Short mmCIF file of C-alpha atoms in Angstrom, two decimals:
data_model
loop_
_atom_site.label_atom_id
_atom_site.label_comp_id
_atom_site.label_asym_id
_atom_site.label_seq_id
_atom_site.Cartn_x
_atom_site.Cartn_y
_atom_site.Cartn_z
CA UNK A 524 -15.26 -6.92 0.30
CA UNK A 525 -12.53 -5.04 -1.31
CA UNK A 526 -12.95 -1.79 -1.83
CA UNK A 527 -12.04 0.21 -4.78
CA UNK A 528 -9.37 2.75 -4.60
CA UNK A 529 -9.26 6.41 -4.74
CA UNK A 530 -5.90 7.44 -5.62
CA UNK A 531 -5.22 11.47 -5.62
CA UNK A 532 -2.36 12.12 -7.64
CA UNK A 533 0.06 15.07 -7.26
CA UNK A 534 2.78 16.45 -9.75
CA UNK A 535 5.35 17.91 -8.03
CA UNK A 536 8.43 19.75 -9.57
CA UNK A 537 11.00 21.14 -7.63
CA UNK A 538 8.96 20.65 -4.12
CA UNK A 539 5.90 22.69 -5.67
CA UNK A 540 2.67 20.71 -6.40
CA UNK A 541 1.53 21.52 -10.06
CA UNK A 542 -0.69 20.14 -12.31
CA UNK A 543 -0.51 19.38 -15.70
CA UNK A 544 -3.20 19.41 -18.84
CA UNK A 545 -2.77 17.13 -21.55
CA UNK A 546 1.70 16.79 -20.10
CA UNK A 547 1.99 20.54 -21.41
CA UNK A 548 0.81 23.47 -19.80
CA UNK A 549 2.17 22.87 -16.19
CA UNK A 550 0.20 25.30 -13.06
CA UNK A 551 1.81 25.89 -9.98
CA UNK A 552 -1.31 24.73 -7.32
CA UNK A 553 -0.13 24.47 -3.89
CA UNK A 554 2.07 22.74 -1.75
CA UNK A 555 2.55 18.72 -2.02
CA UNK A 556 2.26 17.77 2.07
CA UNK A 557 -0.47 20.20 2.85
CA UNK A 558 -2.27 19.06 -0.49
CA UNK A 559 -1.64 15.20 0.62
CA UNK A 560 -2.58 15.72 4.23
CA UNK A 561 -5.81 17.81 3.77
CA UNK A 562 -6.76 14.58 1.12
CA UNK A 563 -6.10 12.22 4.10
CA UNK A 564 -8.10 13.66 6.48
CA UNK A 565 -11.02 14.03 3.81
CA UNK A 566 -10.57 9.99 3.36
CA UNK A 567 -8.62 9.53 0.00
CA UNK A 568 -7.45 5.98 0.12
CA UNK A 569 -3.96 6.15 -1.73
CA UNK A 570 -1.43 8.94 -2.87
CA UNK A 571 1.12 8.92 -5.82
CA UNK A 572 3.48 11.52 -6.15
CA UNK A 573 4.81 12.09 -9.66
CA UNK A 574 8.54 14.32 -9.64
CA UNK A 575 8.76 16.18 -12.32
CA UNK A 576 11.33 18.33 -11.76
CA UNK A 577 13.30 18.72 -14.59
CA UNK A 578 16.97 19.01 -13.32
CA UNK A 579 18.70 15.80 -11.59
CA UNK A 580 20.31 18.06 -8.81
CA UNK A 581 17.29 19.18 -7.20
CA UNK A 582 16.07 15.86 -6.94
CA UNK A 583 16.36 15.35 -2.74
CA UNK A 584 14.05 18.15 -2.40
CA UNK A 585 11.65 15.04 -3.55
CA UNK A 586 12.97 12.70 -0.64
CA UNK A 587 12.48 15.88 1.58
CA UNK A 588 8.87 15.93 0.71
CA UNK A 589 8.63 12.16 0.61
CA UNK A 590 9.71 12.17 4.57
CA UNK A 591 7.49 15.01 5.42
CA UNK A 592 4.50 13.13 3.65
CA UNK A 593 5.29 9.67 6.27
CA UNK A 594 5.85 11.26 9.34
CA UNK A 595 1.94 13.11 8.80
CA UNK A 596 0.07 10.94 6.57
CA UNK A 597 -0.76 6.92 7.17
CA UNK A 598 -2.17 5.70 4.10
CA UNK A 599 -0.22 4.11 1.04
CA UNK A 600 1.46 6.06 -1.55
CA UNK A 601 4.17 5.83 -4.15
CA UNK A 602 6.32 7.81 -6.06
CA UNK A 603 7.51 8.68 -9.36
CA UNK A 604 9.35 10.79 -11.84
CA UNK A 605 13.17 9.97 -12.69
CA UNK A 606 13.81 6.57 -11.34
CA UNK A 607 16.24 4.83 -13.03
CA UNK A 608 18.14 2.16 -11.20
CA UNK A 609 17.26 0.31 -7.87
CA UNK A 610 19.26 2.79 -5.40
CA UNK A 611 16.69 5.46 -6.74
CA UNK A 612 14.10 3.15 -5.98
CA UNK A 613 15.58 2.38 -2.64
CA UNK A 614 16.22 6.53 -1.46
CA UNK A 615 12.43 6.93 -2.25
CA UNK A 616 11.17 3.57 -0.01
CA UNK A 617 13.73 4.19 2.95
CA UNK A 618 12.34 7.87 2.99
CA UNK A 619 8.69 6.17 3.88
CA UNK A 620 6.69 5.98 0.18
CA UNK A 621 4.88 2.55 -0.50
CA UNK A 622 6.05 1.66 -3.66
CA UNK A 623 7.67 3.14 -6.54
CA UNK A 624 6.00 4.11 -10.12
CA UNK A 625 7.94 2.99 -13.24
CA UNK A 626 7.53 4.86 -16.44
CA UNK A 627 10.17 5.81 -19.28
CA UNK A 628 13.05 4.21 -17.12
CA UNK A 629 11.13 1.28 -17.29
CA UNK A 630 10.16 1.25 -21.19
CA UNK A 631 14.06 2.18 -22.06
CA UNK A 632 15.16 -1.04 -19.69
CA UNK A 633 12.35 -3.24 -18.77
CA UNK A 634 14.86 -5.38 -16.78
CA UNK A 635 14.53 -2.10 -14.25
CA UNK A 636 11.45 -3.93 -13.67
CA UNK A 637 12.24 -7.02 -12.35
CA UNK A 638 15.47 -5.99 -10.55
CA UNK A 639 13.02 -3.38 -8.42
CA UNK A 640 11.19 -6.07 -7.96
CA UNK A 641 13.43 -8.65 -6.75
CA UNK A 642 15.03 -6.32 -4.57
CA UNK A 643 11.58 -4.49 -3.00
CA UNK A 644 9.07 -6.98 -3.86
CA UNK A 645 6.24 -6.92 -6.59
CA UNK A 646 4.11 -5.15 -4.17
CA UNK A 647 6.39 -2.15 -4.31
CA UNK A 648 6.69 -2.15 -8.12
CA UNK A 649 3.70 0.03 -10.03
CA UNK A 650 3.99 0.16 -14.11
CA UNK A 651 2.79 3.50 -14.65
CA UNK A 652 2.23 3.49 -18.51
CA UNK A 653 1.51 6.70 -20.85
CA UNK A 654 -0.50 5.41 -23.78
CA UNK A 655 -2.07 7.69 -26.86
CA UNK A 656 -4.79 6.11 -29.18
CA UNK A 657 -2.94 5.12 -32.52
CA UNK A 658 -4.49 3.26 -35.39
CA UNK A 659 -2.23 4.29 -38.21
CA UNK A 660 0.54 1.76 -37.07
CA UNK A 661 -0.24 -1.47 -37.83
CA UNK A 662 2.28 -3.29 -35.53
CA UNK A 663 -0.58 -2.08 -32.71
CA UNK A 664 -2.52 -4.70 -32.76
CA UNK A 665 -4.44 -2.99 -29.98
CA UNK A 666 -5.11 0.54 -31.61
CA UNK A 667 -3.12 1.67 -28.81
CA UNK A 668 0.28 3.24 -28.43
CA UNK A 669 2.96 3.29 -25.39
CA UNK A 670 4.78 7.25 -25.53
CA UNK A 671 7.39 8.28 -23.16
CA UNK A 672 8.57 12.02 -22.25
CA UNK A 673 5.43 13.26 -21.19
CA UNK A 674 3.69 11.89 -24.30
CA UNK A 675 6.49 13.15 -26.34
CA UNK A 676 7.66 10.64 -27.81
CA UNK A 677 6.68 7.75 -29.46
CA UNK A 678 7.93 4.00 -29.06
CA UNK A 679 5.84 1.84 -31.73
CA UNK A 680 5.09 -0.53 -28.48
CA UNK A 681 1.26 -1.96 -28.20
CA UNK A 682 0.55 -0.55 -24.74
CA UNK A 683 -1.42 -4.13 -24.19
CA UNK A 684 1.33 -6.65 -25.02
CA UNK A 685 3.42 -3.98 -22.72
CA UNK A 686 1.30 -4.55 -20.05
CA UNK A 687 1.01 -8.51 -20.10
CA UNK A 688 4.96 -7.85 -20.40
CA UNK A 689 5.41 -5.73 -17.57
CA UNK A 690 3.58 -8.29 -15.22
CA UNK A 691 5.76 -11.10 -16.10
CA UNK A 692 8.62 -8.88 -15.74
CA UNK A 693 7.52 -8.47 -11.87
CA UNK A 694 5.11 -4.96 -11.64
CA UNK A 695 2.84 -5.38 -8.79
CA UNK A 696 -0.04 -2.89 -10.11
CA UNK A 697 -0.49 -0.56 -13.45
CA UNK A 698 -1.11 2.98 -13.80
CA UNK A 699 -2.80 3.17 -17.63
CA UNK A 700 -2.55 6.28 -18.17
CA UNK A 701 -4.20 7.82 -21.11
CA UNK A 702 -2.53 11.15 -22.62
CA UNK A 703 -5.58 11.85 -24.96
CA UNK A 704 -8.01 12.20 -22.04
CA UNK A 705 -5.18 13.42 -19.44
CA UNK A 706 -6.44 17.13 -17.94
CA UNK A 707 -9.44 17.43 -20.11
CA UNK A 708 -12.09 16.17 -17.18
CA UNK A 709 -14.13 14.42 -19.49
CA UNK A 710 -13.93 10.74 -18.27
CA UNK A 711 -11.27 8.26 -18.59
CA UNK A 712 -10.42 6.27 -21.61
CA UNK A 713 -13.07 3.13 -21.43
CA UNK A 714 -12.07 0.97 -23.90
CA UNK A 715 -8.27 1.16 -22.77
CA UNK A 716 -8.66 0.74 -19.46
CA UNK A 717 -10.88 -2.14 -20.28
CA UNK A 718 -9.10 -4.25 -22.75
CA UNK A 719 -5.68 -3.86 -20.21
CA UNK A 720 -7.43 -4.78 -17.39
CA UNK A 721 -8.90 -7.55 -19.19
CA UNK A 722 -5.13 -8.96 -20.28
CA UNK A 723 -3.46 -9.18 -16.71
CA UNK A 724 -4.40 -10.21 -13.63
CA UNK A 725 -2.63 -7.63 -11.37
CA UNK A 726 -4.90 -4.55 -10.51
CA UNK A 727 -5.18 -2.01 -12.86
CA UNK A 728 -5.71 2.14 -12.03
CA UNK A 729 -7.46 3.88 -14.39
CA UNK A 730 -5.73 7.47 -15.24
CA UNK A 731 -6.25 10.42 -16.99
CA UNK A 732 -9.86 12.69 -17.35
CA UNK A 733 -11.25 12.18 -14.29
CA UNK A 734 -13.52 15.26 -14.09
CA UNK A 735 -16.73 13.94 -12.32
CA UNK A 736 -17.71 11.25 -9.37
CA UNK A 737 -19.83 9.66 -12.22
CA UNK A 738 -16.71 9.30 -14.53
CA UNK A 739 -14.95 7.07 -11.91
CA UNK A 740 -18.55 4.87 -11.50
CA UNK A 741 -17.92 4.33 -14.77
CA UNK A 742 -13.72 3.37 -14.83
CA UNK A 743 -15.06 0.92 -11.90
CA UNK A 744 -17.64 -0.74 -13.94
CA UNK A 745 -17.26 -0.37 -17.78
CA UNK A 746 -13.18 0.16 -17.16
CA UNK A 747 -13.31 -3.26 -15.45
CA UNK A 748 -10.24 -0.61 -13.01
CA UNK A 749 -9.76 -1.48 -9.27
CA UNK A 750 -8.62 1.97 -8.63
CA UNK A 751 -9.04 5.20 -10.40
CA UNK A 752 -6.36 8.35 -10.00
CA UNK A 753 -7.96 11.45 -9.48
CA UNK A 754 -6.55 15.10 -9.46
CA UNK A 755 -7.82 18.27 -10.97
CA UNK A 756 -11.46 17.39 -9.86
CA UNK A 757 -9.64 17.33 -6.50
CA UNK A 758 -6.87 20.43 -6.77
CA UNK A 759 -9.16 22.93 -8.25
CA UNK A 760 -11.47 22.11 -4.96
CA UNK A 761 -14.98 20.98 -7.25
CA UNK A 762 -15.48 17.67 -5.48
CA UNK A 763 -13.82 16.51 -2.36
CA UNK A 764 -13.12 13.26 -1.18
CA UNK A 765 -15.72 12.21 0.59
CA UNK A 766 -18.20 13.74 -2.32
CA UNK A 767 -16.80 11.09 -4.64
CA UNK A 768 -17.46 8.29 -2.45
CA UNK A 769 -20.86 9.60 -0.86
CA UNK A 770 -21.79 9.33 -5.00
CA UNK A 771 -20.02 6.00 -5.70
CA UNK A 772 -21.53 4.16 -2.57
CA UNK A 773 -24.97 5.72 -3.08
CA UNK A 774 -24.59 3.40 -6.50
CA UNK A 775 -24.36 0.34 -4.63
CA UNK A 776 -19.92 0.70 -5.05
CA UNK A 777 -17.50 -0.76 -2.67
CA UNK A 778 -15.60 1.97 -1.39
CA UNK A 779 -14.04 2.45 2.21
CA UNK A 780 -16.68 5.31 4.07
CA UNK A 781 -14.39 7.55 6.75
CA UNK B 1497 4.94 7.12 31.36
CA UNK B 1498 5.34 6.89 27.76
CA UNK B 1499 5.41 3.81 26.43
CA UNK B 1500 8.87 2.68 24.85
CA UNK B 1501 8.49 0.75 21.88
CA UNK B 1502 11.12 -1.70 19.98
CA UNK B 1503 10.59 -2.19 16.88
CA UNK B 1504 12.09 -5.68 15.62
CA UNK B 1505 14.45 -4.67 12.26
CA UNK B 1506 15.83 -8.18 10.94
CA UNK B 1507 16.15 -6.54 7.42
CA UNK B 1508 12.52 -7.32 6.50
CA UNK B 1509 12.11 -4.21 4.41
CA UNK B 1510 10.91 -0.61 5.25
CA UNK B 1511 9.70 0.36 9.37
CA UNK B 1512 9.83 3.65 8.59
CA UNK B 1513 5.89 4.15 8.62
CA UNK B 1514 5.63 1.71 11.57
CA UNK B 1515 7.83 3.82 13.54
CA UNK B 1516 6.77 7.15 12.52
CA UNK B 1517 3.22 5.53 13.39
CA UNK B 1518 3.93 4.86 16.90
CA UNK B 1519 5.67 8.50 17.68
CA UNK B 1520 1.95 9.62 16.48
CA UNK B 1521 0.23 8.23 18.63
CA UNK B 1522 2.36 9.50 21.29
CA UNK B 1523 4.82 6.44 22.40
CA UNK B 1524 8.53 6.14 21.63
CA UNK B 1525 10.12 3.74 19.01
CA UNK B 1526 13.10 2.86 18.70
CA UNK B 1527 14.43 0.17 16.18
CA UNK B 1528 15.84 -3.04 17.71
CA UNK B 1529 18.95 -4.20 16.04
CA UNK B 1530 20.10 -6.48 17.74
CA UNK B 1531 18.81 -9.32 19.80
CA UNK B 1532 20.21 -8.20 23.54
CA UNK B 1533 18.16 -5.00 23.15
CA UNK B 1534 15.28 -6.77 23.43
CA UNK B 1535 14.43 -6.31 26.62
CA UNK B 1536 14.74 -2.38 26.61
CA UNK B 1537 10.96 -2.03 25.65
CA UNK B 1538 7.82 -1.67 27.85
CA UNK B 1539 6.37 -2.91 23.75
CA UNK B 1540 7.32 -4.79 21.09
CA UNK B 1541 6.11 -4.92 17.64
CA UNK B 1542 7.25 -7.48 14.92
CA UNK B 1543 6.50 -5.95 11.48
CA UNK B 1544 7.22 -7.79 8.00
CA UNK B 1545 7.31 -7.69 4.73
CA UNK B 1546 8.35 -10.75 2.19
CA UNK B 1547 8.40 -14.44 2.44
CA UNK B 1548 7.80 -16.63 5.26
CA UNK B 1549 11.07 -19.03 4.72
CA UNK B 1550 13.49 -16.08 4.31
CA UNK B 1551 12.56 -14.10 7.47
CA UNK B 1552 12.08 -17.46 9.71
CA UNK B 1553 15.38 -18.11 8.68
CA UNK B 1554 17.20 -14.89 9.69
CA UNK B 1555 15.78 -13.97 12.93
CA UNK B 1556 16.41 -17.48 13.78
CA UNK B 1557 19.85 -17.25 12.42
CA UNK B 1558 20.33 -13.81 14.16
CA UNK B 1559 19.34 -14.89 17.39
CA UNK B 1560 16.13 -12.83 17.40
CA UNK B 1561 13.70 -15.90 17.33
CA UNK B 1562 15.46 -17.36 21.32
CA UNK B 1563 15.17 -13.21 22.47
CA UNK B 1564 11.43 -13.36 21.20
CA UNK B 1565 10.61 -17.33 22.62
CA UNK B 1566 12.10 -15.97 26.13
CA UNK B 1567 9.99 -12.65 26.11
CA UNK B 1568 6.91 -14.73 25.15
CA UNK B 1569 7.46 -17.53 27.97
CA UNK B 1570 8.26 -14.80 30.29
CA UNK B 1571 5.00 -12.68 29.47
CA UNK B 1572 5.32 -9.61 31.00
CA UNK B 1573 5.70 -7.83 27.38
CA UNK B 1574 3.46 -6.97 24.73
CA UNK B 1575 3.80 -8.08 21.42
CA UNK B 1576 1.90 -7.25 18.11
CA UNK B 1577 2.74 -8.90 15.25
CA UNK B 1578 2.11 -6.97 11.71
CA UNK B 1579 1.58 -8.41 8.56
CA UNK B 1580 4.53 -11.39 8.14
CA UNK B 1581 5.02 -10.41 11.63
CA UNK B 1582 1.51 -11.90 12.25
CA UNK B 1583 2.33 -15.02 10.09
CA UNK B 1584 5.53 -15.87 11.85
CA UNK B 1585 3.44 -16.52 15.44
CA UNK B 1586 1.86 -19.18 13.99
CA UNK B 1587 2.61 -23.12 13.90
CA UNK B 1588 3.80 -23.25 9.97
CA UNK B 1589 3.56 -21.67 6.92
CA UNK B 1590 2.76 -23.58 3.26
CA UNK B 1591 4.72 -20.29 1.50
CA UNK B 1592 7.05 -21.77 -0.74
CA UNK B 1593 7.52 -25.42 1.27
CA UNK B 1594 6.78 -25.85 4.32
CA UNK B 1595 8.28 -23.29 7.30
CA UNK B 1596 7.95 -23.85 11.31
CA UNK B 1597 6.64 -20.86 12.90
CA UNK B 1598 7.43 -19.90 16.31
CA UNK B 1599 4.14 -21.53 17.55
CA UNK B 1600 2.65 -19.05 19.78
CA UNK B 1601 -1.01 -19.84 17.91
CA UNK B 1602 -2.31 -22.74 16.66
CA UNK B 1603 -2.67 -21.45 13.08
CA UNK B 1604 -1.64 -22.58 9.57
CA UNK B 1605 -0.40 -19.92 7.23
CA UNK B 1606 -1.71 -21.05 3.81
CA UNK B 1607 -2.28 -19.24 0.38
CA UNK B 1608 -5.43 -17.09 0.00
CA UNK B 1609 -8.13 -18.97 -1.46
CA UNK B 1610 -10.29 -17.41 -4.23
CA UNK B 1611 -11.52 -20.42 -6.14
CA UNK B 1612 -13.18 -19.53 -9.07
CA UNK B 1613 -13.84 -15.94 -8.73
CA UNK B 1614 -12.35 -12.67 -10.33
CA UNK B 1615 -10.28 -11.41 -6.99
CA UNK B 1616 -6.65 -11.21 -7.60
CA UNK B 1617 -4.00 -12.30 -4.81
CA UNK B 1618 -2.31 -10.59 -3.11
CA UNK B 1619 -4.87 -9.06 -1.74
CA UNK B 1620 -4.27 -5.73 -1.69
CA UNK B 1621 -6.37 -2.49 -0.38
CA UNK B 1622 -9.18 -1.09 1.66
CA UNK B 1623 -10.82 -4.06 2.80
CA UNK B 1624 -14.16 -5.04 6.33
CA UNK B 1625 -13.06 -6.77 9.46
CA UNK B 1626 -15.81 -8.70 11.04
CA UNK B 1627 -15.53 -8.61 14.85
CA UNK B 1628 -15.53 -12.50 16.17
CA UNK B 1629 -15.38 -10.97 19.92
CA UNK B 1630 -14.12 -8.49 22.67
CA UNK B 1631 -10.86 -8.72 24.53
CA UNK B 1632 -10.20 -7.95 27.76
CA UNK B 1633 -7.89 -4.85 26.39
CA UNK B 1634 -9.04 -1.97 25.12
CA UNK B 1635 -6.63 -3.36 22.19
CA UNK B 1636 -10.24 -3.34 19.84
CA UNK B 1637 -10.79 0.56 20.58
CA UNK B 1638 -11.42 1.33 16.99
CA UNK B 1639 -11.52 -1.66 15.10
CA UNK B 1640 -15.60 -1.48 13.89
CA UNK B 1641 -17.03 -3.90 11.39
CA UNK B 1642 -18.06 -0.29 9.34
CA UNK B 1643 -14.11 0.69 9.21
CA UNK B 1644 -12.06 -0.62 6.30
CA UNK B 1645 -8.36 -1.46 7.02
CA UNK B 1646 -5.50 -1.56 4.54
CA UNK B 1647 -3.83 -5.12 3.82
CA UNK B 1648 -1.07 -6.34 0.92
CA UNK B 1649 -0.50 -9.59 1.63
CA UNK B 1650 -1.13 -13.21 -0.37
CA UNK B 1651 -0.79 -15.76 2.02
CA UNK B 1652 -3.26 -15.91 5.21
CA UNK B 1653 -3.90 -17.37 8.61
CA UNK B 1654 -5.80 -20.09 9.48
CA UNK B 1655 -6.56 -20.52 13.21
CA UNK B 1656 -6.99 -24.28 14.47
CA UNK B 1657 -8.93 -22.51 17.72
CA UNK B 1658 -11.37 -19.98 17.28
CA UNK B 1659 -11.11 -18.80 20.66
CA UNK B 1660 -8.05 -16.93 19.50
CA UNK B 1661 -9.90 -15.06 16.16
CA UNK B 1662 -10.74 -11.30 17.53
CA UNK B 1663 -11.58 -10.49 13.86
CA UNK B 1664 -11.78 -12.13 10.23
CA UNK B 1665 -11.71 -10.78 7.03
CA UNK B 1666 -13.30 -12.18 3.32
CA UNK B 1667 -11.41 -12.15 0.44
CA UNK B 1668 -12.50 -14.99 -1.71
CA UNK B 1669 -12.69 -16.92 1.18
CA UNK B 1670 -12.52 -16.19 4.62
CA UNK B 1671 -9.40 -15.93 6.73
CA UNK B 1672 -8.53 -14.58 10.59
CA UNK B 1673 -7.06 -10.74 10.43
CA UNK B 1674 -6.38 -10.30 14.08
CA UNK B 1675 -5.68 -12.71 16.67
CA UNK B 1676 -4.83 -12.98 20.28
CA UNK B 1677 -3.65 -14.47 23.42
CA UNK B 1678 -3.36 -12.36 26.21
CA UNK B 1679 -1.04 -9.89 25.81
CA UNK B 1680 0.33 -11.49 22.38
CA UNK B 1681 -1.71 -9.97 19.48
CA UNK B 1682 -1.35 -10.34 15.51
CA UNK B 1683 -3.25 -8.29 12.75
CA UNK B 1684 -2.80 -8.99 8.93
CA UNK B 1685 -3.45 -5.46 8.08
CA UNK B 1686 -1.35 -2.67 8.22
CA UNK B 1687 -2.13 -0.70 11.10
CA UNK B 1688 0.50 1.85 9.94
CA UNK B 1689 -1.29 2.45 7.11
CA UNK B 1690 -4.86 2.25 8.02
CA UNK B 1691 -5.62 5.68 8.63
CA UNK B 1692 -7.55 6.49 11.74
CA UNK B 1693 -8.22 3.30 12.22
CA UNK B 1694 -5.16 2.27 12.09
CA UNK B 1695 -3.80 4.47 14.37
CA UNK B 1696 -6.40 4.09 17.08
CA UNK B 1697 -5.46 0.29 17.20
CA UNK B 1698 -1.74 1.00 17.52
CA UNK B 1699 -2.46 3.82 20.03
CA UNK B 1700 -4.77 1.14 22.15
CA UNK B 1701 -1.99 -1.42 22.11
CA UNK B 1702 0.79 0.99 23.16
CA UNK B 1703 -1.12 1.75 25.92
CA UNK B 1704 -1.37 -2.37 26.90
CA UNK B 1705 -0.14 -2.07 30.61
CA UNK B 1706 0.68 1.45 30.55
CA UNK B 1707 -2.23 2.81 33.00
#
């Protein structure tokens, strides 16, 4: 049976692992390949990698990082954070990463979608989408809204008919990542996660307020998620790896035991 | 001796974390490029990502599929098939038409089957093996019904004798994961990825002939 995933996810800017609460206030927390490689050995069963340095030029400090993280670690994991075109795309797969996350590059030209994906394969190709709750706009027919810019900015797109959109367009997986729950720990956005995962048929990964094992029980069942991203609950060192899972499979959860 | 290991690239895609797998567990790859440096390698391993039609088509057109036909009639070299790699050993595949194989097993490579359930194809994540039976290598030295191996993949084998199915795998339906004949093996999942697990496999096989 397949299990569901456990996806640690670290921010990185400018080769320093950092973690964000609510896209603001931004802590330096440790390094990215020790970080990735004491999750590995503890069992975590996928790693994203979000770049958020802020200039362009310091950029292949990212691929450096990248390398470091395939030549120690053997378990999937993508990256993100200022992809634009297909040879970005391309740098970050040759250098060993999995696939590739998708976010504002993708909103501002969807075709970045499919042409990743033609070239790389769907399997490579993961929507990562930053969604706020927003009922004041009636052209949401879902309540909910797709931002960009670290939540920043606004696009009056439904982040549902973005999703179904992004899957014909050739995404392999989506992050939903919710902004209003993002760093707060107090469980992930139900109803979102549900209604998305109940509009496509490609798996969907829960993001955004994962503070306790029981908050990802739930993602799994109410969220209707195949994976869930995880992070401070990891970085500040309150539950490890194999603390999540001991809790999820004591409830009867399909999750891969190390 | 250390075991040298080619590492077929016919522009399938990424062998970065194939090759950076294999120098972890202590052999040496090296990527083969071309078809005469085939027979450079105490090991050989045939990774894959994509569609059947399009790779059958270019290591036949590159001369890769006569190198890999002689080293399998001469069989003195061992040769794991990953993923695609796996699929291409087999008789045909159904992806997208219908695709010869280079016939090594008497398998069909068909689309995974997940009737009327809620499982998505492809088929991708932590996922059991269920062990059919031993081998005469210690090529099974960590492969456990209890440890989950990685797979992305959304078309499967089918193998017309059983005798050849080390270990099968249930998604929907159930399909073989690992095969072998002799020193020939093929595993759907992604050792390279599989963790310890993984690794332990990859290790075992590099060491096929090596003591």
């Amino acid at each position: 049976m397949l299990s569901k995933r456990i996806i640690a996810c670290l921010d990185v800017r400018d080769g320093k692992l950092v973690k964000s609460v609510q896209f603001v206030d931004t802590k330096e927390v440790g390094d990215p390949v020790a970080a990735a490689r004491s999750y590995y050995e503890d069992g975590i069963d996928e790693l994203v990698f979000y770049d958020i340095t802020a200039s362009s030029d310091r950029r292949d400090i990212m691929i450096d990082v990248v390398s470091e993280v395939a030549s120690q670690v053997f378990i999937p994991f993508s990256v993100g954070g200022g992809l634009r075109s297909v040879e970005d795309c391309g740098r970050v797969l040759a250098a060993g990463a999995e696939k590739v996350n998708l976010n504002t590059a993708a909103v501002e030209n969807p075709e970045l979608i499919t042409e990743v994906s033609e070239a790389f394969g769907a399997q490579a190709v993961v929507l990562s989408m930053d969604v706020r709750k927003n009922d004041a706009l009636a052209v949401l027919t879902s309540g909910y809204e797709i931002v960009t810019h670290g939540g920043r900015k606004p696009t009056g797109m439904d982040a549902v008919k973005w999703a179904i959109r992004g899957e014909k367009l050739g995404a392999g997986e989506l992050v939903v990542n919710a902004i209003d729950t993002d760093g707060m720990r107090e469980g992930y956005e139900l109803i979102l996660t549900r209604i998305i995962s109940d509009s496509v048929s490609i798996p969907v990964i829960a993001s955004g307020g994962g503070g306790h094992p029981e908050h990802l029980d739930e993602a799994f069942t109410l969220g209707g998620a195949d994976a869930a991203l995880v992070a401070s609950m990891l970085h500040y060192g309150d539950y490890s790896v194999h603390d999540i899972k001991s809790y999820l499979d004591e409830l009867g959860l399909p999750v891969r035991l190390t | 001796m250390t075991a040298r290991v080619g590492v077929i690239d016919y522009g399938c895609g990424n062998l970065k974390s194939v090759a950076n797998a294999v120098r972890y567990v202590g052999a040496e790859p090296k990527l083969v490029t071309a078809p005469y440096q085939i027979n450079q390698h105490s090991h050989i391993i045939l990774p894959g990502v994509g569609a059947f039609g399009a790779a059958s088509e270019t290591l036949r057109n590159t001369g890769f599929e006569e190198a890999l036909q002689q080293l399998h009639a001469e069989a003195q070299v061992p040769i794991l098939g990953i993923c695609l790699g796996m699929q291409l050993m087999c008789s045909y595949s159904e992806e997208g038409g219908k695709y010869e194989g280079f016939g090594w097993f008497d398998a069909q490579v068909i689309p995974i089957d997940v009737g009327t359930s809620a499982l998505k194809v492809p088929h991708m994540g932590w996922n059991s093996l269920s062990i059919q039976r031993e081998t005469e290598f210690e090529g099974l030295h960590g492969l456990t019904e209890k440890s989950d191996v990685y797979f992305l993949h959304s078309y499967c084998v089918n193998c017309s004798d059983s005798s050849d199915i080390v270990a099968t795998t249930t998604h929907g339906s159930e399909f073989t994961s690992v095969f072998s004949k002799g020193i020939i093996w093929g595993v759907q999942f992604h050792p390279e990825k599989s963790q310890i697990t993984g690794l332990n496999f990859l290790k075992a096989f590099t060491r096929i002939g090596q003591d």
